[in-house]
Short mmCIF file of C-alpha atoms in Angstrom, two decimals:
data_model
loop_
_atom_site.label_atom_id
_atom_site.label_comp_id
_atom_site.label_asym_id
_atom_site.label_seq_id
_atom_site.Cartn_x
_atom_site.Cartn_y
_atom_site.Cartn_z
CA MET A 9 -117.74 -11.62 -283.70
CA LYS A 10 -117.44 -12.17 -279.99
CA ASN A 11 -113.77 -13.13 -280.37
CA MET A 12 -113.15 -10.11 -282.61
CA LYS A 13 -114.63 -7.88 -279.89
CA TYR A 14 -112.08 -9.13 -277.34
CA ILE A 15 -109.25 -8.80 -279.87
CA MET A 16 -110.13 -5.14 -280.52
CA MET A 17 -110.32 -4.42 -276.79
CA ALA A 18 -106.87 -5.92 -276.25
CA PHE A 19 -105.45 -3.90 -279.14
CA LEU A 20 -106.91 -0.69 -277.67
CA ALA A 21 -105.35 -1.42 -274.25
CA VAL A 22 -101.91 -1.95 -275.78
CA SER A 23 -102.27 1.28 -277.79
CA LEU A 24 -103.15 3.27 -274.67
CA LEU A 25 -100.25 1.72 -272.77
CA THR A 26 -97.80 2.64 -275.54
CA THR A 27 -99.10 6.21 -275.68
CA SER A 28 -98.83 6.51 -271.90
CA CYS A 29 -95.19 5.35 -271.94
CA LYS A 30 -94.25 7.96 -274.53
CA GLU A 31 -95.86 10.73 -272.50
CA ASP A 32 -93.88 9.67 -269.38
CA GLU A 33 -90.49 10.15 -271.01
CA PRO A 34 -88.44 12.65 -268.89
CA PHE A 35 -87.92 16.20 -270.04
CA ASP A 36 -86.61 19.42 -268.44
CA THR A 37 -89.52 21.43 -267.07
CA LYS A 38 -87.34 24.10 -265.42
CA ALA A 39 -87.44 27.66 -266.72
CA ASP A 40 -84.41 29.83 -267.46
CA SER A 41 -85.05 31.88 -264.33
CA ASP A 42 -85.18 28.90 -261.96
CA TYR A 43 -82.54 28.47 -259.27
CA PRO A 44 -79.92 25.85 -260.20
CA VAL A 45 -80.17 22.55 -258.33
CA ILE A 46 -77.70 19.62 -258.02
CA LEU A 47 -79.96 16.56 -258.09
CA ASP A 48 -77.34 13.84 -257.88
CA PRO A 49 -75.15 12.76 -256.17
CA ILE A 50 -76.46 13.58 -252.68
CA PHE A 51 -73.50 14.68 -250.55
CA LYS A 52 -73.45 13.79 -246.85
CA ASP A 53 -74.79 16.36 -244.41
CA LYS A 54 -72.35 18.17 -242.13
CA VAL A 55 -71.87 16.72 -238.64
CA ASP A 56 -71.40 19.39 -235.96
CA GLY A 57 -70.53 21.83 -238.74
CA VAL A 58 -67.83 19.57 -240.21
CA ILE A 59 -67.93 18.66 -243.92
CA GLN A 60 -67.98 14.88 -244.34
CA ASN A 61 -65.75 12.74 -246.55
CA LEU A 62 -66.49 10.66 -249.62
CA GLU A 63 -65.43 7.02 -249.55
CA PRO A 64 -61.58 6.87 -249.48
CA PHE A 65 -59.71 5.42 -252.46
CA ASP A 66 -56.10 4.53 -253.34
CA ARG A 67 -53.86 7.00 -255.16
CA ASP A 68 -53.59 4.75 -258.25
CA LYS A 69 -57.30 5.46 -258.86
CA ASN A 70 -58.76 8.76 -260.09
CA LEU A 71 -61.41 10.89 -258.42
CA THR A 72 -64.37 10.33 -260.73
CA MET A 73 -67.88 11.72 -260.41
CA THR A 74 -70.84 12.74 -262.59
CA VAL A 75 -73.51 15.19 -261.47
CA ILE A 76 -77.07 15.80 -262.64
CA VAL A 77 -78.21 19.43 -262.54
CA THR A 78 -81.30 21.38 -263.48
CA PRO A 79 -82.28 23.43 -265.45
CA THR A 80 -80.01 21.41 -267.71
CA HIS A 81 -80.14 23.69 -270.75
CA CYS A 82 -78.75 26.77 -268.96
CA THR A 83 -76.65 25.40 -266.05
CA LYS A 84 -72.89 25.03 -266.22
CA VAL A 85 -70.85 22.97 -263.72
CA GLU A 86 -67.43 23.83 -262.32
CA TRP A 87 -65.20 21.57 -260.21
CA TYR A 88 -62.76 22.82 -257.57
CA ILE A 89 -60.17 20.94 -255.49
CA ASP A 90 -58.81 22.94 -252.54
CA ASN A 91 -60.47 26.03 -254.07
CA VAL A 92 -58.58 25.59 -257.36
CA LYS A 93 -60.73 25.15 -260.45
CA VAL A 94 -59.76 21.88 -262.15
CA ALA A 95 -62.57 21.08 -264.61
CA ASP A 96 -65.80 22.18 -266.31
CA GLY A 97 -68.78 20.05 -267.29
CA THR A 98 -70.92 17.48 -265.55
CA SER A 99 -68.15 14.88 -265.15
CA LEU A 100 -64.83 14.85 -263.28
CA ASP A 101 -61.91 12.46 -263.76
CA TRP A 102 -58.91 13.76 -261.82
CA SER A 103 -55.65 12.24 -260.54
CA LEU A 104 -54.49 13.13 -257.00
CA GLU A 105 -51.51 12.30 -254.84
CA ALA A 106 -52.17 10.67 -251.47
CA GLY A 107 -53.60 13.12 -248.96
CA GLU A 108 -56.76 14.93 -247.85
CA TYR A 109 -58.50 17.44 -250.12
CA MET A 110 -61.68 19.50 -250.28
CA LEU A 111 -63.92 18.97 -253.32
CA THR A 112 -66.40 21.65 -254.35
CA VAL A 113 -68.98 21.20 -257.12
CA LYS A 114 -70.57 24.45 -258.30
CA ALA A 115 -73.67 24.73 -260.52
CA ILE A 116 -74.27 28.14 -262.16
CA ASN A 117 -77.35 29.34 -264.04
CA THR A 118 -75.85 31.03 -267.10
CA VAL A 119 -78.93 33.22 -267.56
CA THR A 120 -79.43 34.61 -264.05
CA GLY A 121 -75.95 34.08 -262.60
CA GLN A 122 -77.41 32.30 -259.58
CA SER A 123 -75.31 29.44 -258.23
CA THR A 124 -75.32 26.61 -255.73
CA SER A 125 -72.53 24.32 -254.55
CA ARG A 126 -71.84 21.10 -252.68
CA GLN A 127 -68.69 20.12 -250.76
CA ALA A 128 -67.10 16.91 -249.56
CA GLY A 129 -63.77 15.86 -248.18
CA VAL A 130 -61.61 13.58 -250.33
CA VAL A 131 -59.21 11.08 -248.76
CA VAL A 132 -56.63 9.47 -251.08
CA ASN A 133 -54.70 6.60 -249.51
CA PRO A 134 -51.06 5.85 -250.35
CA LEU A 135 -50.06 2.46 -251.71
CA LYS A 136 -48.28 0.09 -249.33
CA GLU A 137 -44.81 0.78 -250.76
CA ASP A 138 -45.22 4.56 -251.07
CA PRO A 139 -43.26 7.10 -249.01
CA VAL A 140 -45.59 8.32 -246.24
CA ILE A 141 -45.35 11.15 -243.68
CA THR A 142 -46.88 10.21 -240.33
CA THR A 143 -46.19 13.49 -238.49
CA THR A 144 -49.53 14.94 -237.37
CA GLU A 145 -50.81 18.52 -237.67
CA LEU A 146 -48.88 20.02 -234.77
CA GLY A 147 -45.56 18.86 -236.18
CA ARG A 148 -46.42 20.51 -239.49
CA ILE A 149 -46.47 24.11 -238.25
CA SER A 150 -43.21 26.00 -238.83
CA ALA A 151 -41.73 29.47 -239.04
CA PRO A 152 -39.76 30.88 -242.04
CA GLY A 153 -36.04 30.27 -241.68
CA THR A 154 -36.47 27.07 -239.67
CA SER A 155 -35.88 23.45 -240.70
CA PRO A 156 -38.98 21.29 -240.24
CA ARG A 157 -38.41 17.59 -239.56
CA LEU A 158 -41.18 15.26 -240.73
CA TYR A 159 -41.28 11.60 -239.73
CA GLY A 160 -42.64 8.71 -241.74
CA ASN A 161 -42.00 5.48 -243.63
CA ASN A 162 -40.18 4.60 -246.87
CA LEU A 163 -38.52 8.02 -246.96
CA GLU A 164 -34.99 6.88 -247.87
CA SER A 165 -35.38 7.62 -251.59
CA ILE A 166 -36.79 11.15 -251.15
CA THR A 167 -34.42 13.86 -252.38
CA LYS A 168 -36.69 16.92 -252.60
CA VAL A 169 -39.98 18.34 -251.40
CA ALA A 170 -42.15 20.68 -253.44
CA LEU A 171 -44.36 23.19 -251.61
CA GLN A 172 -47.49 24.51 -253.35
CA LYS A 173 -49.31 27.37 -251.59
CA LEU A 174 -52.99 26.67 -251.07
CA VAL A 175 -55.57 29.32 -251.90
CA SER A 176 -58.47 30.21 -249.63
CA ALA A 177 -62.07 30.29 -250.79
CA GLU A 178 -61.93 34.10 -250.70
CA GLU A 179 -58.94 34.28 -253.06
CA THR A 180 -59.28 34.21 -256.83
CA SER A 181 -58.91 30.60 -257.96
CA PRO A 182 -56.37 29.88 -260.69
CA SER A 183 -57.55 27.76 -263.60
CA LYS A 184 -56.55 24.14 -264.06
CA SER A 185 -53.92 25.19 -266.59
CA GLU A 186 -52.18 27.06 -263.77
CA THR A 187 -52.49 24.23 -261.26
CA GLY A 188 -49.05 22.97 -260.24
CA THR A 189 -47.22 26.16 -261.18
CA GLY A 190 -45.31 28.21 -258.65
CA LYS A 191 -44.08 25.22 -256.65
CA LEU A 192 -41.05 25.77 -254.43
CA GLU A 193 -38.63 22.82 -254.56
CA LEU A 194 -36.33 22.29 -251.57
CA GLU A 195 -33.53 19.77 -251.06
CA VAL A 196 -34.09 17.35 -248.18
CA LEU A 197 -31.86 15.59 -245.68
CA SER A 198 -32.94 12.04 -244.79
CA GLY A 199 -32.08 10.49 -241.45
CA SER A 200 -33.33 8.66 -238.38
CA ASP A 201 -33.43 9.18 -234.63
CA GLU A 202 -35.24 7.71 -231.62
CA LYS A 203 -38.60 8.75 -233.13
CA GLY A 204 -38.01 6.99 -236.45
CA ASN A 205 -37.07 7.89 -240.03
CA TYR A 206 -37.43 11.49 -241.15
CA ILE A 207 -36.84 14.06 -243.87
CA GLU A 208 -35.69 17.59 -243.04
CA TYR A 209 -35.66 20.69 -245.24
CA ALA A 210 -34.84 24.38 -244.71
CA LEU A 211 -37.57 26.97 -245.24
CA PRO A 212 -36.43 30.29 -246.76
CA GLU A 213 -36.60 33.23 -244.35
CA THR A 214 -38.67 35.11 -246.94
CA LEU A 215 -41.28 32.38 -247.41
CA PRO A 216 -44.79 33.92 -247.19
CA VAL A 217 -47.05 32.71 -244.41
CA GLY A 218 -49.86 30.38 -245.35
CA ASN A 219 -50.81 26.77 -245.90
CA TYR A 220 -48.82 24.65 -248.35
CA ARG A 221 -49.34 21.22 -249.87
CA ILE A 222 -46.28 18.97 -249.71
CA SER A 223 -45.17 16.70 -252.56
CA MET A 224 -42.23 14.36 -251.96
CA ILE A 225 -39.97 13.73 -254.95
CA ASP A 226 -37.67 10.69 -255.11
CA SER A 227 -34.42 10.13 -256.98
CA GLU A 228 -36.36 8.88 -260.04
CA GLY A 229 -38.44 12.04 -260.21
CA ASP A 230 -41.66 10.38 -259.02
CA SER A 231 -43.89 12.50 -256.78
CA TYR A 232 -45.86 11.39 -253.71
CA GLY A 233 -48.33 13.22 -251.50
CA GLY A 234 -47.08 14.42 -248.12
CA GLY A 235 -50.15 16.25 -246.80
CA THR A 236 -50.02 19.92 -245.87
CA THR A 237 -47.92 22.23 -243.73
CA THR A 238 -48.48 25.68 -242.24
CA VAL A 239 -45.96 28.54 -242.20
CA ILE A 240 -46.46 31.28 -239.59
CA THR A 241 -44.53 34.22 -238.13
CA SER A 242 -46.72 34.85 -235.08
CA SER A 243 -46.43 33.14 -231.68
CA LEU A 244 -48.56 29.99 -231.60
CA ILE A 245 -49.08 27.61 -228.68
CA THR A 246 -49.89 24.14 -229.95
CA GLY A 247 -50.03 21.93 -226.87
CA GLY A 248 -49.61 21.46 -223.14
CA PHE A 249 -52.65 23.48 -222.05
CA GLY A 250 -55.07 20.73 -221.05
CA VAL A 251 -54.35 20.43 -217.34
CA ALA A 252 -52.05 22.12 -214.81
CA THR A 253 -51.45 21.42 -211.14
CA ILE A 254 -51.28 24.14 -208.49
CA LEU A 255 -47.66 25.20 -207.73
CA SER A 256 -46.28 22.71 -210.27
CA ASP A 257 -44.56 23.31 -213.59
CA PHE A 258 -46.24 22.55 -216.90
CA THR A 259 -44.87 22.97 -220.42
CA LEU A 260 -46.52 24.79 -223.30
CA THR A 261 -45.20 23.89 -226.76
CA GLY A 262 -45.40 25.81 -230.02
CA ILE A 263 -43.74 28.27 -232.41
CA ASN A 264 -41.96 31.58 -231.68
CA LEU A 265 -42.65 31.30 -227.95
CA ASP A 266 -39.57 33.38 -227.10
CA GLN A 267 -41.76 36.36 -228.11
CA VAL A 268 -44.27 35.76 -225.29
CA ALA A 269 -44.30 38.62 -222.75
CA SER A 270 -47.12 37.65 -220.39
CA ILE A 271 -49.42 34.71 -219.61
CA TYR A 272 -52.80 34.80 -217.89
CA ILE A 273 -54.85 32.05 -216.23
CA GLY A 274 -58.21 33.69 -215.95
CA GLU A 275 -57.51 37.15 -214.50
CA THR A 276 -54.33 35.99 -212.75
CA GLU A 277 -51.05 36.91 -214.42
CA VAL A 278 -48.47 34.13 -214.25
CA ALA A 279 -45.25 35.46 -212.79
CA ASP A 280 -42.90 32.55 -213.46
CA PHE A 281 -42.31 31.20 -216.96
CA LYS A 282 -39.31 30.71 -219.23
CA SER A 283 -38.80 29.95 -222.95
CA ASN A 284 -36.24 27.51 -224.26
CA GLU A 285 -33.55 28.77 -226.65
CA GLU A 286 -35.37 27.60 -229.78
CA GLY A 287 -38.63 29.29 -228.82
CA THR A 288 -40.52 26.00 -229.06
CA ALA A 289 -41.41 25.49 -225.38
CA LEU A 290 -42.43 27.52 -222.33
CA THR A 291 -41.96 26.13 -218.82
CA VAL A 292 -44.70 27.66 -216.68
CA THR A 293 -45.22 27.47 -212.92
CA CYS A 294 -48.90 27.32 -212.07
CA PRO A 295 -49.83 29.94 -209.44
CA ASN A 296 -51.58 29.09 -206.18
CA ILE A 297 -55.18 29.55 -207.28
CA LYS A 298 -58.40 27.69 -206.62
CA GLY A 299 -58.97 24.53 -208.64
CA GLY A 300 -61.34 24.77 -211.60
CA THR A 301 -61.50 25.56 -215.31
CA TYR A 302 -60.06 28.89 -216.50
CA LYS A 303 -59.33 30.70 -219.77
CA LEU A 304 -55.63 30.59 -220.68
CA SER A 305 -54.35 33.53 -222.76
CA ALA A 306 -51.05 35.24 -223.52
CA VAL A 307 -49.63 38.43 -225.05
CA CYS A 308 -46.52 38.94 -227.23
CA LYS A 309 -43.80 41.53 -226.66
CA ASP A 310 -45.24 43.64 -229.49
CA GLY A 311 -48.64 43.74 -227.79
CA SER A 312 -50.34 41.26 -230.13
CA LYS A 313 -52.24 38.28 -228.76
CA VAL A 314 -50.62 34.86 -228.75
CA LEU A 315 -52.74 32.32 -230.65
CA PHE A 316 -53.55 28.78 -229.57
CA TYR A 317 -54.02 25.87 -231.97
CA SER A 318 -57.14 24.04 -230.78
CA ALA A 319 -59.66 21.85 -232.63
CA ASN A 320 -57.81 22.43 -235.92
CA LYS A 321 -58.09 26.21 -235.74
CA GLU A 322 -56.31 29.19 -234.21
CA VAL A 323 -58.02 30.89 -231.25
CA GLU A 324 -57.04 33.63 -228.79
CA SER A 325 -57.71 31.59 -225.63
CA VAL A 326 -58.32 28.02 -224.53
CA ASP A 327 -59.67 26.27 -221.46
CA ILE A 328 -57.18 24.97 -218.92
CA LYS A 329 -58.12 22.84 -215.92
CA ILE A 330 -56.34 23.73 -212.68
CA SER A 331 -56.28 20.54 -210.66
CA ASP A 332 -55.25 19.20 -207.31
CA GLU A 333 -54.33 15.98 -209.11
CA LEU A 334 -50.64 15.15 -209.51
CA LEU A 335 -49.54 16.00 -213.07
CA ILE A 336 -47.67 13.03 -214.55
CA TRP A 337 -47.45 13.97 -218.24
CA THR A 338 -48.66 16.71 -220.56
CA GLY A 339 -48.47 17.10 -224.34
CA HIS A 340 -50.64 16.61 -227.41
CA GLU A 341 -50.02 13.18 -228.95
CA TYR A 342 -52.31 12.01 -231.77
CA ILE A 343 -53.60 8.43 -231.46
CA SER A 344 -54.73 6.47 -234.54
CA TRP A 345 -54.63 2.74 -235.07
CA GLU A 346 -55.38 3.34 -238.77
CA GLN A 347 -51.95 5.06 -238.93
CA GLY A 348 -50.35 2.67 -236.44
CA ILE A 349 -49.86 5.48 -233.86
CA ALA A 350 -50.05 4.48 -230.18
CA TYR A 351 -48.57 5.91 -226.98
CA ASP A 352 -46.45 3.75 -224.66
CA LEU A 353 -47.83 4.59 -221.23
CA LYS A 354 -45.61 2.22 -219.25
CA SER A 355 -42.39 3.58 -220.76
CA ASN A 356 -43.32 7.28 -220.60
CA LEU A 357 -45.26 7.84 -217.38
CA PHE A 358 -43.09 8.65 -214.36
CA MET A 359 -43.59 10.09 -210.90
CA PRO A 360 -41.95 13.46 -210.06
CA ASP A 361 -38.99 11.60 -208.49
CA GLY A 362 -38.38 9.72 -211.75
CA SER A 363 -39.77 6.37 -210.62
CA SER A 364 -42.35 4.42 -212.60
CA LEU A 365 -46.01 5.30 -212.18
CA PHE A 366 -46.85 1.61 -212.08
CA THR A 367 -45.64 0.55 -208.63
CA GLU A 368 -47.29 -0.95 -205.54
CA ALA A 369 -47.21 2.48 -203.88
CA ASN A 370 -49.90 3.66 -206.32
CA ILE A 371 -52.30 0.73 -205.91
CA GLY A 372 -55.75 2.15 -205.16
CA LYS A 373 -55.03 5.46 -206.89
CA THR A 374 -56.70 6.59 -210.11
CA ILE A 375 -55.04 7.64 -213.36
CA TYR A 376 -56.87 10.43 -215.20
CA VAL A 377 -56.36 10.32 -218.99
CA TYR A 378 -57.34 13.67 -220.53
CA PHE A 379 -58.04 13.77 -224.28
CA SER A 380 -59.44 15.92 -227.09
CA LEU A 381 -61.12 14.79 -230.32
CA LYS A 382 -59.79 15.47 -233.80
CA PRO A 383 -62.73 16.95 -235.79
CA GLY A 384 -64.15 15.11 -238.78
CA MET A 385 -62.77 11.63 -238.07
CA GLY A 386 -66.11 9.81 -238.19
CA TYR A 387 -65.58 7.73 -235.05
CA TYR A 388 -63.57 8.00 -231.83
CA LYS A 389 -62.32 4.99 -229.86
CA MET A 390 -59.87 4.47 -226.98
CA ARG A 391 -58.21 1.18 -226.03
CA PHE A 392 -55.65 0.18 -223.37
CA THR A 393 -53.70 -2.77 -224.72
CA ASP A 394 -50.51 -4.77 -224.23
CA ASN A 395 -47.34 -4.22 -226.27
CA ALA A 396 -48.47 -6.81 -228.83
CA TRP A 397 -51.88 -5.14 -229.34
CA ALA A 398 -53.38 -8.56 -228.56
CA GLU A 399 -55.10 -8.11 -225.17
CA VAL A 400 -56.87 -5.32 -223.33
CA LEU A 401 -56.17 -4.18 -219.78
CA PRO A 402 -58.20 -6.31 -217.32
CA GLY A 403 -61.62 -4.83 -216.64
CA MET A 404 -61.68 -2.81 -219.87
CA PRO A 405 -64.16 -3.19 -222.77
CA GLU A 406 -63.25 -6.15 -224.98
CA LEU A 407 -61.31 -5.90 -228.25
CA ASN A 408 -63.36 -4.27 -231.03
CA THR A 409 -65.82 -2.91 -228.44
CA ASP A 410 -63.55 -0.29 -226.93
CA ILE A 411 -64.31 3.03 -225.21
CA ASP A 412 -66.52 5.34 -227.29
CA LEU A 413 -65.07 8.83 -226.76
CA SER A 414 -68.00 10.46 -228.57
CA ALA A 415 -70.38 9.32 -225.81
CA ALA A 416 -72.38 11.99 -223.99
CA GLU A 417 -70.53 11.35 -220.71
CA PHE A 418 -67.30 12.81 -222.21
CA LYS A 419 -68.82 15.88 -223.89
CA ASP A 420 -68.20 18.33 -221.03
CA ASN A 421 -65.48 16.37 -219.24
CA PRO A 422 -63.11 14.65 -221.73
CA VAL A 423 -61.26 12.40 -219.28
CA TYR A 424 -61.13 8.63 -218.80
CA LYS A 425 -60.31 7.23 -215.35
CA VAL A 426 -58.27 4.08 -214.76
CA GLU A 427 -57.88 2.66 -211.26
CA ILE A 428 -54.59 0.94 -210.45
CA THR A 429 -55.45 -2.48 -208.98
CA PRO A 430 -53.09 -5.32 -208.02
CA GLU A 431 -54.33 -7.39 -210.98
CA ARG A 432 -53.80 -4.54 -213.44
CA LEU A 433 -50.37 -3.70 -211.99
CA ASP A 434 -49.15 -7.30 -212.44
CA TRP A 435 -50.55 -7.36 -215.98
CA ILE A 436 -48.90 -4.03 -216.95
CA ASN A 437 -45.51 -4.98 -215.54
CA ALA A 438 -45.62 -8.29 -217.40
CA LYS A 439 -47.06 -7.19 -220.75
CA GLY A 440 -46.65 -3.39 -221.01
CA LEU A 441 -49.37 -0.81 -221.57
CA LEU A 442 -50.13 1.02 -224.83
CA LEU A 443 -52.82 3.63 -225.35
CA THR A 444 -54.37 3.00 -228.76
CA GLY A 445 -57.63 3.82 -230.55
CA HIS A 446 -58.54 6.33 -233.20
CA GLY A 447 -59.33 10.00 -233.77
CA TYR A 448 -58.14 11.71 -230.60
CA TYR A 449 -55.20 13.44 -228.91
CA LEU A 450 -53.72 12.44 -225.56
CA ASP A 451 -53.38 15.78 -223.76
CA SER A 452 -52.35 14.97 -220.20
CA VAL A 453 -52.19 12.28 -217.54
CA THR A 454 -52.68 12.92 -213.81
CA LEU A 455 -52.81 10.80 -210.66
CA LYS A 456 -54.97 11.10 -207.57
#
């Protein structure tokens, strides 16, 4: 009887355990009126207001994702890529050409109409043998009626480009059945010059302004991603406004600059400036004003304000530093070791008389390297290396340590200083000097 007692107790425990497991099975407790929620996946939080990317993948893979939403019985899910609706339902399986995209997942309560959404950047990498455009953002801004020239690799087989106008979030999104329609195909000319291999195509004079996605089409009819391009008709200054030296010339670059009527540094109107014939550059003489940081602005002949392309957006004015340093170089060159883009400092930095910057006469002087960060890159590093990318300039952080440009010391003063010493001068003249790293633009170089 004693044994039977223990047997019955064990049986009761197992019965209770089984009942408890059944009661713990998941079920939807949300009511029809509840706000829709995306439970999974958890997208990364914005950093400084910038939407973060998913893990990159190669273009021979699809963008695949499944979401869990609640209340499940009355919530529908819509998927958008670059504000174009591409799918419905809780799962996405979508093919993309190489490039950068914006993914939006939207959950809608079908009873109340309430909705919520999540966003993430999508980076699709090309395969090693694919045609690739390496021209950065500033080289992708053009005016109707002009012939953009885009540089890259493996471009010899490209015969056409197709331009697809992107829609903004405020515009009505076409359905996935309409995706890919309305593409403008243009014949391309392939060639090469001192900057490398390129493709060139003529934009129609009637082409509407806006942002377009580029697809490159080869002689076999295969299509490859070429990123995006922007078409504008207004005057836009894209570079050259980081630093200027009192009573010295500096060059502003951009689009439709022959329409500029006046330029202001703070409240001072600049009296001396001239556009080149193509309207892509303005040579400006800095007035004799006190050194410091000013607002740079400009006005077109029709009275409209000239726009500046800064931090991946168009603004009506930018900061310019007026310096007593000697201006050696100004521009807006993107640096990225992930794309193999460096800047040859030894070959491109010259004194006003045309002599090399790296001479004994400049020992003891300091080179000021001004830069700006490209938003949303995740990390920002600077490195001064030899022509073989094998060694760093003496006295610099070691390989794979590098200079962290996101450090607090650069937040209000984005400049890195390099003193010219006898040891460094000998090293540079023997091995060269490249500026490498990732995620930033070289804006100007000065000497003091």
